[in-house]
PDB file of C-alpha atoms in Angstrom:
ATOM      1  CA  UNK A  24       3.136 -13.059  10.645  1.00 91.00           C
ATOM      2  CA  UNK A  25       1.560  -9.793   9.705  1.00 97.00           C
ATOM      3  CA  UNK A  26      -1.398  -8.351  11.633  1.00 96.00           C
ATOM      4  CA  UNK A  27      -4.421  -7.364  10.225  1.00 98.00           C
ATOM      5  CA  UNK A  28      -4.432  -3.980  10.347  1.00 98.00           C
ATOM      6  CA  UNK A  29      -5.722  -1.485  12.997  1.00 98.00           C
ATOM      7  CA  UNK A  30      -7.441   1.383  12.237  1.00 98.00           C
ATOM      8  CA  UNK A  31      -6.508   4.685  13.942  1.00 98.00           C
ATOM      9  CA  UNK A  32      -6.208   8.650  13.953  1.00 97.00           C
ATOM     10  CA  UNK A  33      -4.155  11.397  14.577  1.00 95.00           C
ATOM     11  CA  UNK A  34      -5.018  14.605  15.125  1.00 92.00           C
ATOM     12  CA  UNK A  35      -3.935  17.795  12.442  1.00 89.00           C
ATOM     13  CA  UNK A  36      -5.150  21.037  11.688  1.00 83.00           C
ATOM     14  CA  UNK A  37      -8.252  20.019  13.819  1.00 85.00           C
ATOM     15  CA  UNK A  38      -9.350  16.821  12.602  1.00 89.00           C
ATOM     16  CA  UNK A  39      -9.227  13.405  12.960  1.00 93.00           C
ATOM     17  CA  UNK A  40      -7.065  12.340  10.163  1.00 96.00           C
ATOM     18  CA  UNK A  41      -7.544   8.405   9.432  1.00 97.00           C
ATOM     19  CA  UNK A  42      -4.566   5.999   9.067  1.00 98.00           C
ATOM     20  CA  UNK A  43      -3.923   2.012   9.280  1.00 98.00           C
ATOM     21  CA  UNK A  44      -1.480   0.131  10.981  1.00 98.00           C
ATOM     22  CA  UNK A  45      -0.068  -2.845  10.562  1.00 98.00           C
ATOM     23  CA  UNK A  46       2.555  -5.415  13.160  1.00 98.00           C
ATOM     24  CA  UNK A  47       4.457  -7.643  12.675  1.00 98.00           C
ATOM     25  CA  UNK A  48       4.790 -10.614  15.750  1.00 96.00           C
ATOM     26  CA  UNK A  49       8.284 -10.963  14.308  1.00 96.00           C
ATOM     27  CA  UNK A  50      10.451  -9.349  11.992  1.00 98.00           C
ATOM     28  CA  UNK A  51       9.821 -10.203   8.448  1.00 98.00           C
ATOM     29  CA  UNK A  52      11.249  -9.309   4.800  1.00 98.00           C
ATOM     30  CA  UNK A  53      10.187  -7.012   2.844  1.00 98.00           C
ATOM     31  CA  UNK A  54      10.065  -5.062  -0.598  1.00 98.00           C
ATOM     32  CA  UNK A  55       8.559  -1.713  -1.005  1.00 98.00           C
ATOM     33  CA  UNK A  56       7.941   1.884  -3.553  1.00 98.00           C
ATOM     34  CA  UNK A  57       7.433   3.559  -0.098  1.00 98.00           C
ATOM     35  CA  UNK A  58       8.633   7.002   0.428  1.00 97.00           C
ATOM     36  CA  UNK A  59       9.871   5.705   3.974  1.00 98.00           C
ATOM     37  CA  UNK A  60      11.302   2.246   4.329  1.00 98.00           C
ATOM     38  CA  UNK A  61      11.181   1.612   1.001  1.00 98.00           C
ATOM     39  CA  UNK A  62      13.952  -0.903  -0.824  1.00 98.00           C
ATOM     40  CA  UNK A  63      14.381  -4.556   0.278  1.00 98.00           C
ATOM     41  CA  UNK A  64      15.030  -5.439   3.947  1.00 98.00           C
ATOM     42  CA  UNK A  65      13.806  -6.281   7.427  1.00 98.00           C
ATOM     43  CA  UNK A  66      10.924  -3.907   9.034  1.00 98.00           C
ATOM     44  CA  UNK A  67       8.281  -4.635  11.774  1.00 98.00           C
ATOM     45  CA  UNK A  68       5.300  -2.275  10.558  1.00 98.00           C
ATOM     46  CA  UNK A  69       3.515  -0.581   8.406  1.00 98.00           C
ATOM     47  CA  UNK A  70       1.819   2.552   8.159  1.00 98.00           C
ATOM     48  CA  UNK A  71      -0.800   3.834   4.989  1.00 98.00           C
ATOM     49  CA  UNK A  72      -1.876   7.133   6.356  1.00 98.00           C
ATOM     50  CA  UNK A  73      -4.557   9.554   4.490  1.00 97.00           C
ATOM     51  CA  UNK A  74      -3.340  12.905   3.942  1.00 95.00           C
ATOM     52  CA  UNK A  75      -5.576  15.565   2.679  1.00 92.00           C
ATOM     53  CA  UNK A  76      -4.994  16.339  -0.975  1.00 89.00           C
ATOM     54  CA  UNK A  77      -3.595  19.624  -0.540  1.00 87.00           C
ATOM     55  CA  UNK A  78      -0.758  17.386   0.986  1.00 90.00           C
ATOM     56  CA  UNK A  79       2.533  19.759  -0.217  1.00 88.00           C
ATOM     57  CA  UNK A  80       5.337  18.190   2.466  1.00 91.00           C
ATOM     58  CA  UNK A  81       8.511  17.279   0.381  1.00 93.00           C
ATOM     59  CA  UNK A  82       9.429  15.517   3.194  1.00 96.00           C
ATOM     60  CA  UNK A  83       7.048  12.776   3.291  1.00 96.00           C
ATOM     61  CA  UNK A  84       9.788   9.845   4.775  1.00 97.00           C
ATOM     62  CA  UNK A  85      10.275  12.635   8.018  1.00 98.00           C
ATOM     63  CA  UNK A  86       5.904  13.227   8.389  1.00 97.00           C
ATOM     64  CA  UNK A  87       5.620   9.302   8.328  1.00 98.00           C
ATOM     65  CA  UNK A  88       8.595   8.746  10.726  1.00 98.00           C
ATOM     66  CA  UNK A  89       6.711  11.314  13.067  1.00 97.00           C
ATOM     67  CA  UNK A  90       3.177   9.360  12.909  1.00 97.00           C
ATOM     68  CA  UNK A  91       5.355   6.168  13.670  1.00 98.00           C
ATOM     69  CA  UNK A  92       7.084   7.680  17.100  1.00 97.00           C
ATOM     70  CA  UNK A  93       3.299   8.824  17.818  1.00 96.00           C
ATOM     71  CA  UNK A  94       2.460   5.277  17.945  1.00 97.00           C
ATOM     72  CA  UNK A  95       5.708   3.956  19.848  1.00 97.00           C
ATOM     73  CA  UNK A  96       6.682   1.889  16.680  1.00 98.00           C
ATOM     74  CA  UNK A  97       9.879   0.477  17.253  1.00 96.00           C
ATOM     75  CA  UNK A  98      12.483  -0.651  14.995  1.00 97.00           C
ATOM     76  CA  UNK A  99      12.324   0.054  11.004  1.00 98.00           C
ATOM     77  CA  UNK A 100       9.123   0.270   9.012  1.00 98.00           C
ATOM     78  CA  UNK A 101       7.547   0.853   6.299  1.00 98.00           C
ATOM     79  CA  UNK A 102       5.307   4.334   5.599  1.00 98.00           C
ATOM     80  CA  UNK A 103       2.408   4.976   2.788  1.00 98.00           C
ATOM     81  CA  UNK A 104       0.715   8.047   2.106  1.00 98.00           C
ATOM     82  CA  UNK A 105      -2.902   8.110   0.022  1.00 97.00           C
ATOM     83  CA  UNK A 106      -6.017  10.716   0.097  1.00 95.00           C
ATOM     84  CA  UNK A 107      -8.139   8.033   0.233  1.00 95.00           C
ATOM     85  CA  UNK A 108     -10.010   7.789   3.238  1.00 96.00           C
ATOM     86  CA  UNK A 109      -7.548   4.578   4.336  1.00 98.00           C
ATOM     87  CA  UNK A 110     -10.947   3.161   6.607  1.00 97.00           C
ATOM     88  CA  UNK A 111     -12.052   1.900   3.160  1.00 96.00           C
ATOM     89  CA  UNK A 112      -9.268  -0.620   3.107  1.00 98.00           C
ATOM     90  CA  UNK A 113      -9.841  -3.712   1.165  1.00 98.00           C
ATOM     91  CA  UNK A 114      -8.794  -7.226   1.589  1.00 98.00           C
ATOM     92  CA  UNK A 115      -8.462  -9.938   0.232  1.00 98.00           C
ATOM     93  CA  UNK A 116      -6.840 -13.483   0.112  1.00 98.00           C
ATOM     94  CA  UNK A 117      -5.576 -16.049  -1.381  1.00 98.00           C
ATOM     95  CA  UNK A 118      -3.923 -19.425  -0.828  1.00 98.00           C
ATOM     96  CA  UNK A 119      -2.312 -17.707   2.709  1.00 98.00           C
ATOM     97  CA  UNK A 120      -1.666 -14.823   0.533  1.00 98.00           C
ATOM     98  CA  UNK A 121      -2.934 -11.603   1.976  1.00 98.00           C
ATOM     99  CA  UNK A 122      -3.391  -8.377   0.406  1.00 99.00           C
ATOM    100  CA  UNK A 123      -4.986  -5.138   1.530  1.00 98.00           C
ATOM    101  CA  UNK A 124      -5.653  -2.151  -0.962  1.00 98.00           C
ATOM    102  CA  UNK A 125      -6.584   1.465  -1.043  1.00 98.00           C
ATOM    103  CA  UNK A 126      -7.826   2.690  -4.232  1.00 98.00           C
ATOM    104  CA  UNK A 127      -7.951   5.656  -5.504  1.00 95.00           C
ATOM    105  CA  UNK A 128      -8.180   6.421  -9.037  1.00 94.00           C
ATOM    106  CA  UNK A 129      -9.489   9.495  -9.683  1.00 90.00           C
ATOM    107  CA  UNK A 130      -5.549  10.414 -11.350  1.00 89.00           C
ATOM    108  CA  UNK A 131      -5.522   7.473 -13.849  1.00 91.00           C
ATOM    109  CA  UNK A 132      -2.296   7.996 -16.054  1.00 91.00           C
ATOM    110  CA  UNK A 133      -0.336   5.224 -18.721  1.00 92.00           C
ATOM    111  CA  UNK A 134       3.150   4.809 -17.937  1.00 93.00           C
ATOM    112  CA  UNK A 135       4.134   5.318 -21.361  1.00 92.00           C
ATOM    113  CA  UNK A 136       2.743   8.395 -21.471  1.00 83.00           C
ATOM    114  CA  UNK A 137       4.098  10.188 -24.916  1.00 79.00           C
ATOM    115  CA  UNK A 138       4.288  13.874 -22.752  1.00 69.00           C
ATOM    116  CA  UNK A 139       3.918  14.721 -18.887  1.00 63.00           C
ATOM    117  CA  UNK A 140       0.159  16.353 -18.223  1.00 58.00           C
ATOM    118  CA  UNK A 141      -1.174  18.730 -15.985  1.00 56.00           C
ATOM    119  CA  UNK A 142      -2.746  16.529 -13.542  1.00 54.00           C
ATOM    120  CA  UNK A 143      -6.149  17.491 -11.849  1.00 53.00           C
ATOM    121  CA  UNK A 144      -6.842  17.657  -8.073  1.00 54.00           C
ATOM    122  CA  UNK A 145      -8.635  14.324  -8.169  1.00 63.00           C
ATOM    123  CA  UNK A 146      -7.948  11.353  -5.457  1.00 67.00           C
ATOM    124  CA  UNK A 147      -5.201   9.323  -6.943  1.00 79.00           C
ATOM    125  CA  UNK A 148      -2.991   6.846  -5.117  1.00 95.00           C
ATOM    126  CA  UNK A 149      -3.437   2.591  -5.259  1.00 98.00           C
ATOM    127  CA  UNK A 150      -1.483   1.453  -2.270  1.00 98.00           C
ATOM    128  CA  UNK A 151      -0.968  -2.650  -1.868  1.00 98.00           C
ATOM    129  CA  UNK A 152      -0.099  -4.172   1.009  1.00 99.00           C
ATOM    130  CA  UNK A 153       0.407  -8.131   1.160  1.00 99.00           C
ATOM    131  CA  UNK A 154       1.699 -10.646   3.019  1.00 98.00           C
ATOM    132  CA  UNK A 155       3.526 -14.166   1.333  1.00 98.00           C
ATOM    133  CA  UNK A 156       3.672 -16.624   3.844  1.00 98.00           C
ATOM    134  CA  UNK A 157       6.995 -18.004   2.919  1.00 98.00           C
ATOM    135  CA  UNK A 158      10.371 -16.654   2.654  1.00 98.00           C
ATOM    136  CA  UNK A 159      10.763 -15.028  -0.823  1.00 98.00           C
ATOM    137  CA  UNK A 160      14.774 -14.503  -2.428  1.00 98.00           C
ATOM    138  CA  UNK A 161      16.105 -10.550  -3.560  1.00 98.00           C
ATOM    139  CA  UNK A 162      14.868 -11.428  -7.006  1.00 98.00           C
ATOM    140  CA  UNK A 163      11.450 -13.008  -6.031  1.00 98.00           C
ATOM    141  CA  UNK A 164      10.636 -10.270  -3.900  1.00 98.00           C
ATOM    142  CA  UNK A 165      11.324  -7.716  -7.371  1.00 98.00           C
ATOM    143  CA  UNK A 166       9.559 -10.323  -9.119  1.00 98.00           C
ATOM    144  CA  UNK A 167       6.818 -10.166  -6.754  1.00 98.00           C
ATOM    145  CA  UNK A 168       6.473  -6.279  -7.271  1.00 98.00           C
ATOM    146  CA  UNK A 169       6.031  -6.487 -10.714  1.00 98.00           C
ATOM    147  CA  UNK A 170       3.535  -9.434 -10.677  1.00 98.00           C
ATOM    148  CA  UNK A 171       1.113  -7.153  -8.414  1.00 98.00           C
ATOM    149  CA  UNK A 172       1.472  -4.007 -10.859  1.00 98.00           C
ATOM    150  CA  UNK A 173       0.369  -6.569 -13.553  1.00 98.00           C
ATOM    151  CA  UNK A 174      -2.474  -7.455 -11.811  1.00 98.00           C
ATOM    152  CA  UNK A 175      -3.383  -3.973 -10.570  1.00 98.00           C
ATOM    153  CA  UNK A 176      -3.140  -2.626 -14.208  1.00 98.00           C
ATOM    154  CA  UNK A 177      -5.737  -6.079 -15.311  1.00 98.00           C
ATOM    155  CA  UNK A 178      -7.568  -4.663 -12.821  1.00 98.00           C
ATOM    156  CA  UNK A 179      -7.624  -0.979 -13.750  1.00 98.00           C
ATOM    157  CA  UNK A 180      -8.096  -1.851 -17.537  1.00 97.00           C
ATOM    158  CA  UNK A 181     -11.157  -4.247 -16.671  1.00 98.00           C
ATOM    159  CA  UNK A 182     -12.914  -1.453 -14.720  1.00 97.00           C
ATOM    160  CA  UNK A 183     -12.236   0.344 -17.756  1.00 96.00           C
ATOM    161  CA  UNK A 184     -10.534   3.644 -16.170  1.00 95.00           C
ATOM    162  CA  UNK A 185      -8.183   4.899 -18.967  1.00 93.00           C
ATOM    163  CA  UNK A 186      -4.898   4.443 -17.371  1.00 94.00           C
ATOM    164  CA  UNK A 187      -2.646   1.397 -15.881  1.00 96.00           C
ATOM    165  CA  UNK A 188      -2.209   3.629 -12.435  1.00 96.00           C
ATOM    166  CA  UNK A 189      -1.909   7.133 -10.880  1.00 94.00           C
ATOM    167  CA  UNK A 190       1.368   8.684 -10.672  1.00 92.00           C
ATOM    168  CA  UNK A 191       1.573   7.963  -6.627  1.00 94.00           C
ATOM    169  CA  UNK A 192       0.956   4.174  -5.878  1.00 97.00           C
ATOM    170  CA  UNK A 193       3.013   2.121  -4.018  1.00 98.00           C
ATOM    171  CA  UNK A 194       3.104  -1.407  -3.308  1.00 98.00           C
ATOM    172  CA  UNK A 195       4.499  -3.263  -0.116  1.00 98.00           C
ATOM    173  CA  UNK A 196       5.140  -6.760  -0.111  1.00 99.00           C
ATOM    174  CA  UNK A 197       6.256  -9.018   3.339  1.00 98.00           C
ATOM    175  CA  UNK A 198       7.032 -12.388   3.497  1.00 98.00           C
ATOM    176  CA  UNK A 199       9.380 -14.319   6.431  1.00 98.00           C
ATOM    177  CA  UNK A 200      12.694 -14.689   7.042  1.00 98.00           C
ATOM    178  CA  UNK A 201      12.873 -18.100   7.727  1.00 97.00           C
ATOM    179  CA  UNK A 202      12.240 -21.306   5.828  1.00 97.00           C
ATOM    180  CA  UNK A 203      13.309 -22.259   2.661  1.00 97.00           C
ATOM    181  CA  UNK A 204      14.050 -19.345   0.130  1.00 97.00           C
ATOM    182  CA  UNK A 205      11.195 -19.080  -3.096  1.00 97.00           C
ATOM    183  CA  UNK A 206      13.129 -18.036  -5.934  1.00 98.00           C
ATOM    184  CA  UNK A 207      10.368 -16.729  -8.296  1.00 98.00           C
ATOM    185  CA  UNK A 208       7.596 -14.101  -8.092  1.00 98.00           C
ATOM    186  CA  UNK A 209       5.900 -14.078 -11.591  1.00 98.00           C
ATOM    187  CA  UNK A 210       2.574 -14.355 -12.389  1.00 98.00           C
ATOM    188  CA  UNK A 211       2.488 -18.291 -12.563  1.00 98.00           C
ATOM    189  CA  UNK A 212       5.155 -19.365  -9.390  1.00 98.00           C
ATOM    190  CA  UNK A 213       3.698 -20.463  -6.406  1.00 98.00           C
ATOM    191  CA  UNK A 214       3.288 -17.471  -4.501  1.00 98.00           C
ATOM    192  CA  UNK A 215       2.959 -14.995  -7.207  1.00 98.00           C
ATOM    193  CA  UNK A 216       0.041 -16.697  -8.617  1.00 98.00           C
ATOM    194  CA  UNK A 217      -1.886 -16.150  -5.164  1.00 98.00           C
ATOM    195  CA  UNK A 218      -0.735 -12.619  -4.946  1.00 99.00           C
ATOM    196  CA  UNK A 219      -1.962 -11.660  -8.515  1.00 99.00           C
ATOM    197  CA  UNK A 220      -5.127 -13.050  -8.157  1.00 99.00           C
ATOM    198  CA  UNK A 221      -5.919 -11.176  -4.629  1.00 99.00           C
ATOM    199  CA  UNK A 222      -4.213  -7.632  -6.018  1.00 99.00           C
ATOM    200  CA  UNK A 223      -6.727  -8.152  -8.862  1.00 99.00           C
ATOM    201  CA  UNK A 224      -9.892  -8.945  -6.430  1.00 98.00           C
ATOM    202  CA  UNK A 225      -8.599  -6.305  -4.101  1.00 98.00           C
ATOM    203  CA  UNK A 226      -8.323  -2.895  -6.645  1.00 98.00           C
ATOM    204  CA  UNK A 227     -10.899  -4.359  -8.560  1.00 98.00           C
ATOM    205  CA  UNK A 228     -13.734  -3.930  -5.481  1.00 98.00           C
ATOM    206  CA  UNK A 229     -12.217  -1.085  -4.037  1.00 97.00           C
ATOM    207  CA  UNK A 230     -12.384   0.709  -7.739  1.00 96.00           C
ATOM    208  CA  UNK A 231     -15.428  -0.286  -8.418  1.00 96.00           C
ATOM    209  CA  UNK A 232     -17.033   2.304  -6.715  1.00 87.00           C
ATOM    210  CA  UNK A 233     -17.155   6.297  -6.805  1.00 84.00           C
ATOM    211  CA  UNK A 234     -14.358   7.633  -4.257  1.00 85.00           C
ATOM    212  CA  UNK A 235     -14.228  11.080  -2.707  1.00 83.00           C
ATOM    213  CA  UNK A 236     -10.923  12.285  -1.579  1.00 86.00           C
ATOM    214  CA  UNK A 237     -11.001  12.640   2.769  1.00 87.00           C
ATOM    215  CA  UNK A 238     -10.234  15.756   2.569  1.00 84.00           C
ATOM    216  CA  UNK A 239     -13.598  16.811   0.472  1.00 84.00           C
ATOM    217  CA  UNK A 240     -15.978  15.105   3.299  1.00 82.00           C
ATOM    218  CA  UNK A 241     -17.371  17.104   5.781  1.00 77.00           C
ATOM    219  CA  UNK A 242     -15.810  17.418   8.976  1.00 72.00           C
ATOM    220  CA  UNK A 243     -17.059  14.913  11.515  1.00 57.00           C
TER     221      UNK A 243
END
């Protein structure tokens, strides 16, 4: 089982810099677009940590394996980095499906976009975190990725920001080890149902509002 996440801080360049954190009681499977622990295989946390959006480290796997050994996390995890203000976590859930999202979307792109831009310093960054209470296969677990992009991008469309994401998100998906193995992840399986309908509640109330990067609040 995955905890609900705690809410904690570290301290950089003088301030309290916001991050969540998430346990696992026991091991569990997972799939993730993380710049650490990302790929398919066992980890025991996860980490979404706000960076301001000057943020210029290319070595964001090493920064999040630092947070981790400042809060004793053992074993491998799984590390996400956002300039959203990561206290205004949303969650939601469905059917023992659990998802939490940050939403930023103040970087909206289309994949399929004909030409790179130049992108504005605007809080970007959708990070999903959810937890399928049953054991999901390899290809379920891809499956499962793609089913919450679809729903994020529903999502996106019906809040009618011109884009299907921001060139930063990341999704996270954990499910057991044990118990018998769930070979599909689409929309309408079993467990990918649940999970598109909660990605969809989830970026859908968290992007429904005006968000201002953490790093463009006042100190304190």
């Amino acid at each position: 089982m995955l905890s609900e996440p705690v809410l904690t801080a570290r301290q950089e360049d003088g301030r309290d810099v916001p991050l969540l954190v998430w346990r696992a009681d026991r091991p569990l499977r997972a799939v993730s677009s993380a710049p650490l622990g990302g790929g398919i295989g066992v980890r025991h946390w996860v980490v979404n940590a706000t960076v301001p959006m000057s943020y210029d480290r290319d070595d964001p796997a090493d920064h999040l394996t630092e947070l981790a050994d400042r809060l004793d996390l053992d074993g491998p995890g799984i590390g996400l980095l956002t300039g959203v203000d990561v206290a205004e976590v949303v969650a939601r859930t469905d059917t023992g499906v659990r998802v939490w999202a940050t939403v930023g979307l103040g970087t909206p792109v289309r994949a399929a976009e004909p030409a790179p831009a130049v992108l504005a310093q605007r809080v970007g960054t959708v990070n999903i975190v959810a937890y399928v209470p049953a054991r999901l296969g390899d290809a379920a677990l891809v499956n499962v990725v793609a089913t919450a992009t679809e729903a994020k991008a529903q999502a996106i469309a019906e809040l009618g920001v011109p884009g299907t994401g921001t060139p930063t998100d990341a999704v996270t998906v954990l499910c057991p080890v044990d118990g018998p193995e769930s070979a599909y992840g689409g929309p309408r399986s079993t467990w990918g149902a649940p999970l598109a309908r909660a990605v969809h509640a989830a970026v859908t109330a968290g992007g429904a509002g005006t968000v201002v990067p953490w790093s463009d609040r006042p100190a304190g």
